[in-house]
PDB file of C-alpha atoms in Angstrom:
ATOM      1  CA  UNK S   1     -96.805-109.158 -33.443  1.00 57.00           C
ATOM      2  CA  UNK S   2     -97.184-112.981 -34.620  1.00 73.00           C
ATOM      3  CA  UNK S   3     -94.996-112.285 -37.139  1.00 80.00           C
ATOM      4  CA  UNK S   4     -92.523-110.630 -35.205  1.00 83.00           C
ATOM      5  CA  UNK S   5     -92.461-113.427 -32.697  1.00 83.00           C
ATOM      6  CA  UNK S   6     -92.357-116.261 -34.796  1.00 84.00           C
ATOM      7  CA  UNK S   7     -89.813-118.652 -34.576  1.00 88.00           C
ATOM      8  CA  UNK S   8     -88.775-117.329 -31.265  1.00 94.00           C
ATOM      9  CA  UNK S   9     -88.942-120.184 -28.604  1.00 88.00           C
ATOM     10  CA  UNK S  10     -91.234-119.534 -25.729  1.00 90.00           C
ATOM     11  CA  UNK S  11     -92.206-121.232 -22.224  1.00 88.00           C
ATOM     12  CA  UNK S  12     -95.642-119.865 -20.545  1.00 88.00           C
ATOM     13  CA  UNK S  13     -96.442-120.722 -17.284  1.00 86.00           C
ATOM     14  CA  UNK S  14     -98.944-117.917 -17.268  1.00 78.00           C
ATOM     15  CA  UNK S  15    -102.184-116.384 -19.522  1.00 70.00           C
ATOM     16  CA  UNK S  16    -101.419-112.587 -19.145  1.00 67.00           C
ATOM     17  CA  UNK S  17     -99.937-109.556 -17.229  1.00 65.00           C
ATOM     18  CA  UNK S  18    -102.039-110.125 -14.183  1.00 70.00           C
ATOM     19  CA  UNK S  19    -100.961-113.661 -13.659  1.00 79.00           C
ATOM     20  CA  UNK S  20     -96.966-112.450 -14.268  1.00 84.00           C
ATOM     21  CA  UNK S  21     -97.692-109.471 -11.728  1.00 85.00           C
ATOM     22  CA  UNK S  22     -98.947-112.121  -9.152  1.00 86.00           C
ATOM     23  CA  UNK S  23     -96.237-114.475  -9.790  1.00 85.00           C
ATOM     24  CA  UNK S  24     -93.494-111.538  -9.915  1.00 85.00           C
ATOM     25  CA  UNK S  25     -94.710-110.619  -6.236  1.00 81.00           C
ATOM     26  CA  UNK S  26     -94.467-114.286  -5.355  1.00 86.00           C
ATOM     27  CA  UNK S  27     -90.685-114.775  -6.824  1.00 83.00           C
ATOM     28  CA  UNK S  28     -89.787-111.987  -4.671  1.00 85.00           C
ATOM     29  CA  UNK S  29     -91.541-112.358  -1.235  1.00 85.00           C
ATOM     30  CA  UNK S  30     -89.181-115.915  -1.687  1.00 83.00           C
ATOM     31  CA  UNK S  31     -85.590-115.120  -3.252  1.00 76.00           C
ATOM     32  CA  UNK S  32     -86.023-112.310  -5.987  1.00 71.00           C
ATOM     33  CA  UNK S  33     -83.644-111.975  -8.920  1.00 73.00           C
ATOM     34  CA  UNK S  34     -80.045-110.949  -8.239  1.00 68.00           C
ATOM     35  CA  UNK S  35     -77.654-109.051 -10.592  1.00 64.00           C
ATOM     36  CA  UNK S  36     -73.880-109.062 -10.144  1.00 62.00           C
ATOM     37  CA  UNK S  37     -72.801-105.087  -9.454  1.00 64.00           C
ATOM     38  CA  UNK S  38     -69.927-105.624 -12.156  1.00 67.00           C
ATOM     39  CA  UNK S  39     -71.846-106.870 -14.663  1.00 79.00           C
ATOM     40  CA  UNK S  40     -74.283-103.876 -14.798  1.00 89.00           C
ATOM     41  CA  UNK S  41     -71.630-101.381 -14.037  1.00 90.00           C
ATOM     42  CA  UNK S  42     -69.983-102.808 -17.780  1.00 88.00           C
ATOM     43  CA  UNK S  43     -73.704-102.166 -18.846  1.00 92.00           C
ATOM     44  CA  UNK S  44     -74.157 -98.759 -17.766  1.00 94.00           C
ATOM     45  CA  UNK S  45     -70.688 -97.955 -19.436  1.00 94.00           C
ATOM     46  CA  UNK S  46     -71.594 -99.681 -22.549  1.00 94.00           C
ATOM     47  CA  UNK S  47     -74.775 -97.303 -22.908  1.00 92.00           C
ATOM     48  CA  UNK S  48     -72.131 -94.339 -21.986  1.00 94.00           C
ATOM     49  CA  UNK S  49     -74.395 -93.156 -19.060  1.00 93.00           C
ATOM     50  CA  UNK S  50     -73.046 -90.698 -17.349  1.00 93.00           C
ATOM     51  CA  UNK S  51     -73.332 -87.827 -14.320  1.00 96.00           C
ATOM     52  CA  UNK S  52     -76.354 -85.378 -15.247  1.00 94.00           C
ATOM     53  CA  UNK S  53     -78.316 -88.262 -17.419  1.00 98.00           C
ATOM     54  CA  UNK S  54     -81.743 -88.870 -17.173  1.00 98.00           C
ATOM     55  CA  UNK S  55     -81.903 -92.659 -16.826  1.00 99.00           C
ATOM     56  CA  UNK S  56     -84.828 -95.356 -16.742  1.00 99.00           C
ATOM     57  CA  UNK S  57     -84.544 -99.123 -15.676  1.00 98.00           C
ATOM     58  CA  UNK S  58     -87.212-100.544 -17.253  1.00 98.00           C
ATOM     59  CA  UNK S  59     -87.959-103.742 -15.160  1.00 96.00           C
ATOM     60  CA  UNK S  60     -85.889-102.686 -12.187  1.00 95.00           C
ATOM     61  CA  UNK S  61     -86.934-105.588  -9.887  1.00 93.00           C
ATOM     62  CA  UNK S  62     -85.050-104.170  -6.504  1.00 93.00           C
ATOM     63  CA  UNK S  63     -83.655-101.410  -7.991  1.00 95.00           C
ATOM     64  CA  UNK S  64     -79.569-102.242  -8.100  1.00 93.00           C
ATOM     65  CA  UNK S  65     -79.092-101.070 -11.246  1.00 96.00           C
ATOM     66  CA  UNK S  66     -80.443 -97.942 -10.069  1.00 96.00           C
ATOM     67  CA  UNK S  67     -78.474 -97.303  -6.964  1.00 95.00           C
ATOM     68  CA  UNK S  68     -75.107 -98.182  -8.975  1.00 95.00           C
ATOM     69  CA  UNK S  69     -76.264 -95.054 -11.558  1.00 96.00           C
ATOM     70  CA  UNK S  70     -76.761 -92.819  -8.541  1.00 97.00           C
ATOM     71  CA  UNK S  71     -73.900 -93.270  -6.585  1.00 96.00           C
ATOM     72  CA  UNK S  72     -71.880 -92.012 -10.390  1.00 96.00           C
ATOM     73  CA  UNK S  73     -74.053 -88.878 -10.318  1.00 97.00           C
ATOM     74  CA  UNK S  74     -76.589 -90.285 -13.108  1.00 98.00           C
ATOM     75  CA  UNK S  75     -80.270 -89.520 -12.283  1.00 98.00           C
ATOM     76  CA  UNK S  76     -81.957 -92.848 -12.380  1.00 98.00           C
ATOM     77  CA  UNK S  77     -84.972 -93.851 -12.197  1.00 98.00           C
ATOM     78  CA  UNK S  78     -86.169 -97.707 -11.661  1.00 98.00           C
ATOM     79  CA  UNK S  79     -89.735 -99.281 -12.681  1.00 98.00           C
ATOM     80  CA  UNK S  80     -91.149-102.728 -12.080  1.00 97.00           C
ATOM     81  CA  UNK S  81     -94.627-103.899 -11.951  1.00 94.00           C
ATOM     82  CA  UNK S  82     -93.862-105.826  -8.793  1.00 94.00           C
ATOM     83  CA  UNK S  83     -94.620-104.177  -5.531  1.00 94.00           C
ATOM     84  CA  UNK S  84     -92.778-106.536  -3.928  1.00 94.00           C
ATOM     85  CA  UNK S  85     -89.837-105.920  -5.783  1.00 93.00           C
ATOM     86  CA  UNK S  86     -89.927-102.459  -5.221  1.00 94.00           C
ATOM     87  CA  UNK S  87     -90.697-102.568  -0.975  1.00 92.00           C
ATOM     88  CA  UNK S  88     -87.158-104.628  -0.726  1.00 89.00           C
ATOM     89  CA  UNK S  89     -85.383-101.970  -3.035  1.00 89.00           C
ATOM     90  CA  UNK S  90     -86.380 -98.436  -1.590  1.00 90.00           C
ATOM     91  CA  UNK S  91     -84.346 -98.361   1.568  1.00 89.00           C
ATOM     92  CA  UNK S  92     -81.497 -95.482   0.993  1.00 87.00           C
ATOM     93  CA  UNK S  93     -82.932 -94.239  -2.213  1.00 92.00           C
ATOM     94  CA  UNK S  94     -84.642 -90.764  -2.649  1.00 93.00           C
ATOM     95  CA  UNK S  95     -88.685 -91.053  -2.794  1.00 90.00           C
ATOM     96  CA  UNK S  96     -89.964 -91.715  -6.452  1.00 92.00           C
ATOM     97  CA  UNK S  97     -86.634 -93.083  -7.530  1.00 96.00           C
ATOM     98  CA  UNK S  98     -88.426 -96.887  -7.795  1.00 97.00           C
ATOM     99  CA  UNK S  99     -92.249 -96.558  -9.410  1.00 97.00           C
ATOM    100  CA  UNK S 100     -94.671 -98.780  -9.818  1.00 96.00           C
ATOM    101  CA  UNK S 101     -96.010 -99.373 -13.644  1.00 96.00           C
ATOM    102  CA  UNK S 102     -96.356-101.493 -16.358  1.00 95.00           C
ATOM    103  CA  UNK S 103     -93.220-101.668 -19.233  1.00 96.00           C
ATOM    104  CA  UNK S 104     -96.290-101.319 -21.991  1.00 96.00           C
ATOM    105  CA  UNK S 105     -97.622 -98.437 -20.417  1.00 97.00           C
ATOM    106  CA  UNK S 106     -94.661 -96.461 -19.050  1.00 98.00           C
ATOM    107  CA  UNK S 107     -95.967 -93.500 -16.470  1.00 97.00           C
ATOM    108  CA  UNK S 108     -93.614 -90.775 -18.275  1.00 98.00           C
ATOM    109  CA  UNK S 109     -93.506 -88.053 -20.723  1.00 98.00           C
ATOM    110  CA  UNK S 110     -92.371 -88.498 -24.448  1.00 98.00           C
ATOM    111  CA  UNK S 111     -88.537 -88.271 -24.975  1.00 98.00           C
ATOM    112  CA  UNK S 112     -87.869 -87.970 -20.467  1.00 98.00           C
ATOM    113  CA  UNK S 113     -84.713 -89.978 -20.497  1.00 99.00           C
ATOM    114  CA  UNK S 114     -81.231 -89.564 -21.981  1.00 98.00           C
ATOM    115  CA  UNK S 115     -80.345 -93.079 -21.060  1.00 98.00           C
ATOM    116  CA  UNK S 116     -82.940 -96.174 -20.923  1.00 99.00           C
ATOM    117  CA  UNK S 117     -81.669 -99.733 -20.098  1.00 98.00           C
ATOM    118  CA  UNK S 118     -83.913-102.917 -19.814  1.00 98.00           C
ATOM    119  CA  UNK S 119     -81.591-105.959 -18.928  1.00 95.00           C
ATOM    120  CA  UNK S 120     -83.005-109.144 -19.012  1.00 93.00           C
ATOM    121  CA  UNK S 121     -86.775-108.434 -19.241  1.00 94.00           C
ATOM    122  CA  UNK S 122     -88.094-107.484 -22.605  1.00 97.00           C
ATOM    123  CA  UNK S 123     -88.262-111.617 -23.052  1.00 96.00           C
ATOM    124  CA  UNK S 124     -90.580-111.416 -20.407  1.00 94.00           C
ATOM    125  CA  UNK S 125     -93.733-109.453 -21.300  1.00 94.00           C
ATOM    126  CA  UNK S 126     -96.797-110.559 -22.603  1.00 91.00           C
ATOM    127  CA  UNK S 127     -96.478-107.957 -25.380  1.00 94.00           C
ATOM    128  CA  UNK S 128     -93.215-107.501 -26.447  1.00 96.00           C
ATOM    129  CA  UNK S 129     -93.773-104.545 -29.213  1.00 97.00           C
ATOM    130  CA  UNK S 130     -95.569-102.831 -27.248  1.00 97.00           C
ATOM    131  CA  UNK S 131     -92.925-102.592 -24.723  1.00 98.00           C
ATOM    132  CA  UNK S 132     -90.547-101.795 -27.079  1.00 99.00           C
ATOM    133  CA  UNK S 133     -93.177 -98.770 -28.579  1.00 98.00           C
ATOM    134  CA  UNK S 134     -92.884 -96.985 -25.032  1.00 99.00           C
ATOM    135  CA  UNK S 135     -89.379 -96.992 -24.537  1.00 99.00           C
ATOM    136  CA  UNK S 136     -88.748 -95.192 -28.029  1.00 99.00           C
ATOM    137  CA  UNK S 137     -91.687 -93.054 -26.859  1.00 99.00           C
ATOM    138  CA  UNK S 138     -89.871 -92.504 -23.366  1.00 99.00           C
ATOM    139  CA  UNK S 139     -86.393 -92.063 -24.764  1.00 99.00           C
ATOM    140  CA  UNK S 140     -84.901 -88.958 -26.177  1.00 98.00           C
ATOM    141  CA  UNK S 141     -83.864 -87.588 -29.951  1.00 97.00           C
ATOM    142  CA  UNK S 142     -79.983 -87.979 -28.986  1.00 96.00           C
ATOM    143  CA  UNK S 143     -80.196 -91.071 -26.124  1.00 98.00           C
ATOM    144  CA  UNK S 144     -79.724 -94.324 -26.088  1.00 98.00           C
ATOM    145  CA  UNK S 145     -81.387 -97.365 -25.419  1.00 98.00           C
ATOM    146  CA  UNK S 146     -79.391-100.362 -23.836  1.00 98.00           C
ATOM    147  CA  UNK S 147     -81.343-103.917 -24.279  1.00 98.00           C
ATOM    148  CA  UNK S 148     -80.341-107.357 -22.843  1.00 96.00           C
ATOM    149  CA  UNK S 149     -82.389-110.438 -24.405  1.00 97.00           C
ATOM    150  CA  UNK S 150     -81.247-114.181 -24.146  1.00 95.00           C
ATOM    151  CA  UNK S 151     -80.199-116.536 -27.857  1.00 96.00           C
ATOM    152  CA  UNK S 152     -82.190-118.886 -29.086  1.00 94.00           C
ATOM    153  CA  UNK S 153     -78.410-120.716 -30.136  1.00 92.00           C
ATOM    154  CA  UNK S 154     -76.597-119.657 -27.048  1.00 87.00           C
ATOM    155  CA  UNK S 155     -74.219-122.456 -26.653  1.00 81.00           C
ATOM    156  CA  UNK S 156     -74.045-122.405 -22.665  1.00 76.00           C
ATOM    157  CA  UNK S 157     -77.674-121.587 -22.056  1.00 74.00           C
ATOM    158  CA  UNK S 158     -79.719-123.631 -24.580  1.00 84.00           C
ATOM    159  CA  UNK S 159     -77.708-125.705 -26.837  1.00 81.00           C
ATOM    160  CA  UNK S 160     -75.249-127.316 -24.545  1.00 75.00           C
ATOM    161  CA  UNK S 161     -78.435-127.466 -21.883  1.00 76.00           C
ATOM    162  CA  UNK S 162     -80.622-129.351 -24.842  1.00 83.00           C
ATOM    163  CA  UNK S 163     -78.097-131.593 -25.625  1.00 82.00           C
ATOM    164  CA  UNK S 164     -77.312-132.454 -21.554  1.00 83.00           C
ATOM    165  CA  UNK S 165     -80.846-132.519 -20.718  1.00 87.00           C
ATOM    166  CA  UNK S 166     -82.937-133.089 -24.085  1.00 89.00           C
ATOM    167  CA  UNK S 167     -84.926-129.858 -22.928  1.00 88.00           C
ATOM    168  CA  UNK S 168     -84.794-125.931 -23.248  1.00 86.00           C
ATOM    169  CA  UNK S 169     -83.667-123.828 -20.423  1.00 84.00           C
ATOM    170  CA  UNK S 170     -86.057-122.380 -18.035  1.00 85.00           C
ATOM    171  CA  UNK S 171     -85.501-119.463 -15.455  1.00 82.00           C
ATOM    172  CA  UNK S 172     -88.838-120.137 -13.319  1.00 83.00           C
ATOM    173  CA  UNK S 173     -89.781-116.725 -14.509  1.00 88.00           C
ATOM    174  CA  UNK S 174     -93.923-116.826 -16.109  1.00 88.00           C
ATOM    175  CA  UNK S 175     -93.127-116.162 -19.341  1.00 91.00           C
ATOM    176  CA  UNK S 176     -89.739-116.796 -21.479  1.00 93.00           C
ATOM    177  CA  UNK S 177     -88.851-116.216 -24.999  1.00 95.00           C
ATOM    178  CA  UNK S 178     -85.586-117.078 -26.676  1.00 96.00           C
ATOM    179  CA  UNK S 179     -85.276-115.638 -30.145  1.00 97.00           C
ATOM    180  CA  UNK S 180     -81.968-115.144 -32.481  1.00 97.00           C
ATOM    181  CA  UNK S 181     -80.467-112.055 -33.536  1.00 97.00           C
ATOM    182  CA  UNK S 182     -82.491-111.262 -36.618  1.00 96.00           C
ATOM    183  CA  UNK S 183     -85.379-111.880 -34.788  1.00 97.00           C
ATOM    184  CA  UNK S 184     -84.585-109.262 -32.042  1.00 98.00           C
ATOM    185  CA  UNK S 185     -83.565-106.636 -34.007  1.00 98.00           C
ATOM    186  CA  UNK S 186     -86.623-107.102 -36.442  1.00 97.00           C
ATOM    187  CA  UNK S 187     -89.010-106.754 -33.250  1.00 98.00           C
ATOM    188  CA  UNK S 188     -86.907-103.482 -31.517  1.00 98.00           C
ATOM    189  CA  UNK S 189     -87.256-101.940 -35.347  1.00 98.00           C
ATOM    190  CA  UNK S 190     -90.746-102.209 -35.587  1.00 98.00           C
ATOM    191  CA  UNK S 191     -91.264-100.446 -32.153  1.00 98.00           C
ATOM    192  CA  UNK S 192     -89.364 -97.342 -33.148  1.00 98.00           C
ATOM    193  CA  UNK S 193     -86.074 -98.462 -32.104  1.00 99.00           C
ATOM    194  CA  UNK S 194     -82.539 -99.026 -34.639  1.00 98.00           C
ATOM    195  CA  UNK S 195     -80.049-100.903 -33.152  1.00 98.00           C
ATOM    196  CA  UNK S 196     -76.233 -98.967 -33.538  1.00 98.00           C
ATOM    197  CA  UNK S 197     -74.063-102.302 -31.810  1.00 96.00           C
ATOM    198  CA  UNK S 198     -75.235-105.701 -31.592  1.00 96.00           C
ATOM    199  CA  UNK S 199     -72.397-107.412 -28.442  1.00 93.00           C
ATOM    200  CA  UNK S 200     -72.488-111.001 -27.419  1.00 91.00           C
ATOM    201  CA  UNK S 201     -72.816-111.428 -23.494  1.00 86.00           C
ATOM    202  CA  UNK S 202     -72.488-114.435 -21.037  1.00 79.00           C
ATOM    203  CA  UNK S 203     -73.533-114.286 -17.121  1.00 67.00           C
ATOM    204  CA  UNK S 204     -70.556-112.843 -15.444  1.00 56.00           C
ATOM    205  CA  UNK S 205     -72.148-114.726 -11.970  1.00 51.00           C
ATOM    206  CA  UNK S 206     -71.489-117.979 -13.464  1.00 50.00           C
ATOM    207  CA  UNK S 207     -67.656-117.667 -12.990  1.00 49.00           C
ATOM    208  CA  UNK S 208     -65.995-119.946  -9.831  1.00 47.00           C
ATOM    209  CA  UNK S 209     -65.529-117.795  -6.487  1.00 47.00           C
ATOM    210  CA  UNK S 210     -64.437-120.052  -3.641  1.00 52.00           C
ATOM    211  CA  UNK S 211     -64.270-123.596  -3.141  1.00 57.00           C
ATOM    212  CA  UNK S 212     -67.648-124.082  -4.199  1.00 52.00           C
ATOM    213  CA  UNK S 213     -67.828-122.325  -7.250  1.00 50.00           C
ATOM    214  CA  UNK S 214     -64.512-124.301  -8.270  1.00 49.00           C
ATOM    215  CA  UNK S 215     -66.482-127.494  -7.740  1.00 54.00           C
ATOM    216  CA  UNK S 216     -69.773-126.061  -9.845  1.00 53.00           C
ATOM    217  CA  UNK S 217     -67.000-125.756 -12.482  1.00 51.00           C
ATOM    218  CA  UNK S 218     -65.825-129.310 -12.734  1.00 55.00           C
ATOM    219  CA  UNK S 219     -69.787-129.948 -12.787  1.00 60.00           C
ATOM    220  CA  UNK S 220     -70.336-127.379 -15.537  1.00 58.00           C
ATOM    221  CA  UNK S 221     -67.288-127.373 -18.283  1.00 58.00           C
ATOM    222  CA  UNK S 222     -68.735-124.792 -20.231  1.00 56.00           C
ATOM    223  CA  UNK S 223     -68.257-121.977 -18.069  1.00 57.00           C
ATOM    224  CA  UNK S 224     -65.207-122.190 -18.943  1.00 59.00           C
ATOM    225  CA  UNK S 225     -66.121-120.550 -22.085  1.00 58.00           C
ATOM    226  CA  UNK S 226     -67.037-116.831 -20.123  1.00 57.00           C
ATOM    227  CA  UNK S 227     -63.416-115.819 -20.899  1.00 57.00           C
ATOM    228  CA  UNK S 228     -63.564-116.554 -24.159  1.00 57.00           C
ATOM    229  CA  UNK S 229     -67.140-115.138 -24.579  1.00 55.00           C
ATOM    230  CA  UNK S 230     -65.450-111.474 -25.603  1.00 58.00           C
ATOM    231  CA  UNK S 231     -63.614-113.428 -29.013  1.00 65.00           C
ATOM    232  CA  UNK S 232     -66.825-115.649 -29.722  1.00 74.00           C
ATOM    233  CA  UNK S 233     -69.375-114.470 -32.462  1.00 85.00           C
ATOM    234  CA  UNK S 234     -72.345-112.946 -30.918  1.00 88.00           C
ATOM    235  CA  UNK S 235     -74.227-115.651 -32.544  1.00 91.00           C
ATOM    236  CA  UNK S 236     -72.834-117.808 -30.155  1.00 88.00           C
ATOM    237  CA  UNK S 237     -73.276-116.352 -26.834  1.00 89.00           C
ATOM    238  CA  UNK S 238     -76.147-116.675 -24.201  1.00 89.00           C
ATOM    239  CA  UNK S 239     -77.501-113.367 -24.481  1.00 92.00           C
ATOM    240  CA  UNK S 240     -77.816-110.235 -27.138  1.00 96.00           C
ATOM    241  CA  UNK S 241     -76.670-106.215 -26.220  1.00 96.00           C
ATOM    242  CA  UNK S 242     -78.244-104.374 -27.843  1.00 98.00           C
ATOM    243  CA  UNK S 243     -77.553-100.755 -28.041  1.00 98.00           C
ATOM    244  CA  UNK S 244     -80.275 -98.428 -30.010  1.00 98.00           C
ATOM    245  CA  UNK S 245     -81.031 -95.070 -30.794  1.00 98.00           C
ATOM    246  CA  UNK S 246     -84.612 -93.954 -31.476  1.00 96.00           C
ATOM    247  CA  UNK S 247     -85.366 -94.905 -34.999  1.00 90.00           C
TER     248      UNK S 247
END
């Protein structure tokens, strides 16, 4: 695992999973983490998920990439290993459709899903390759695997925030990695899973709407570069899509 992650740039506020579980509740008895609908509807259509699938969200936090899936007829399931999370997610979704587990020790059967998606959280987890391990496990012969990490050389997220600010970026959350390309796809292919499409991604939420987010723009030039994001190298953008088949 130490040489998988090395090289990759990390921030720790916390020891292990316990701590992250605790501070996961915490983040989400205050604000939570919100995801912009269109942005994961592009995501479930990248991973060609579609009505009939077998689907798992693999850090679901409240579950809205789940309740997009079901209302297109996919059968989605959602895990996080914050109760907290989960409480402020269930309301108008069937029972057992949000669970309760941990992303290195996922609850399910071997090859369960036709369609497995973990945006954002891989970076996360104490042990990365392990997580990685269970969702080949978890994921069938012919599915697909749909995996959102951040760039160490992102120019909006970490170089153009180094240079401003002489520091790397951090999202509050209790543990954050950063790593490039190579470095991702090495770690996902020694858990069992080979990448088919590597896509460069920016955060769609970071676009002006209103007044306000017109003003955040003259504060923040490089957002500018979202609409150019679909022309620039992958190299180059804040996060990594990955899209994998079981290896």
């Amino acid at each position: 695992m130490d040489e998988l992650t090395q090289g990759m740039l990390e921030i720790r506020h916390v020891a292990g999973d316990d701590d992250a579980r605790e501070a996961y509740d915490a983040l989400y008895a205050e604000t939570g983490i919100e995801n912009l609908v269109a942005h994961l509807g592009w995501l479930l259509d990248l991973c060609a998920a579609g009505p009939g699938q077998r689907l798992l969200d693999v850090a679901c936090g409240r579950g809205d990439l789940v309740r997009l899936a079901r209302a297109r007829g996919i059968d989605a399931q959602g895990l996080d290993m914050s109760q907290v999370a989960l409480a402020g997610g269930r309301a108008g979704l069937p029972l057992g459709a949000l669970v309760a587990g941990d992303g290195t020790r996922l609850p399910f059967r071997d090859a369960s899903f036709d369609r497995l998606t973990s945006i954002g959280s891989l970076e996360h987890y104490a042990d990365m390759l392990a997580g990685v391990r269970e969702m080949a496990r978890v994921l069938a012969p012919e599915g697909r695997a749909l995996i959102l990490v951040p760039n160490s050389f992102g120019l909006r997220w970490t170089v153009l925030h180094a240079w401003r600010s002489g520091e790397l970026h951090d999202d509050g959350q209790p543990i954050q990695r950063y790593g490039t390309r190579g470095q991702w796809q090495r770690l996902l292919s020694a858990g069992g899973l080979a990448v088919e499409r590597c896509l460069g991604c920016e955060a769609p939420d970071d676009w002006p709407v209103g007044p306000a987010g017109w003003i955040g723009l003259l504060r923040h030039p490089s957002r500018l570069l979202i609409p150019l994001s679909g022309w620039l190298p992958p190299d180059m953008a804040s996060m990594f899509v990955f899209v994998c088949r079981r290896g």
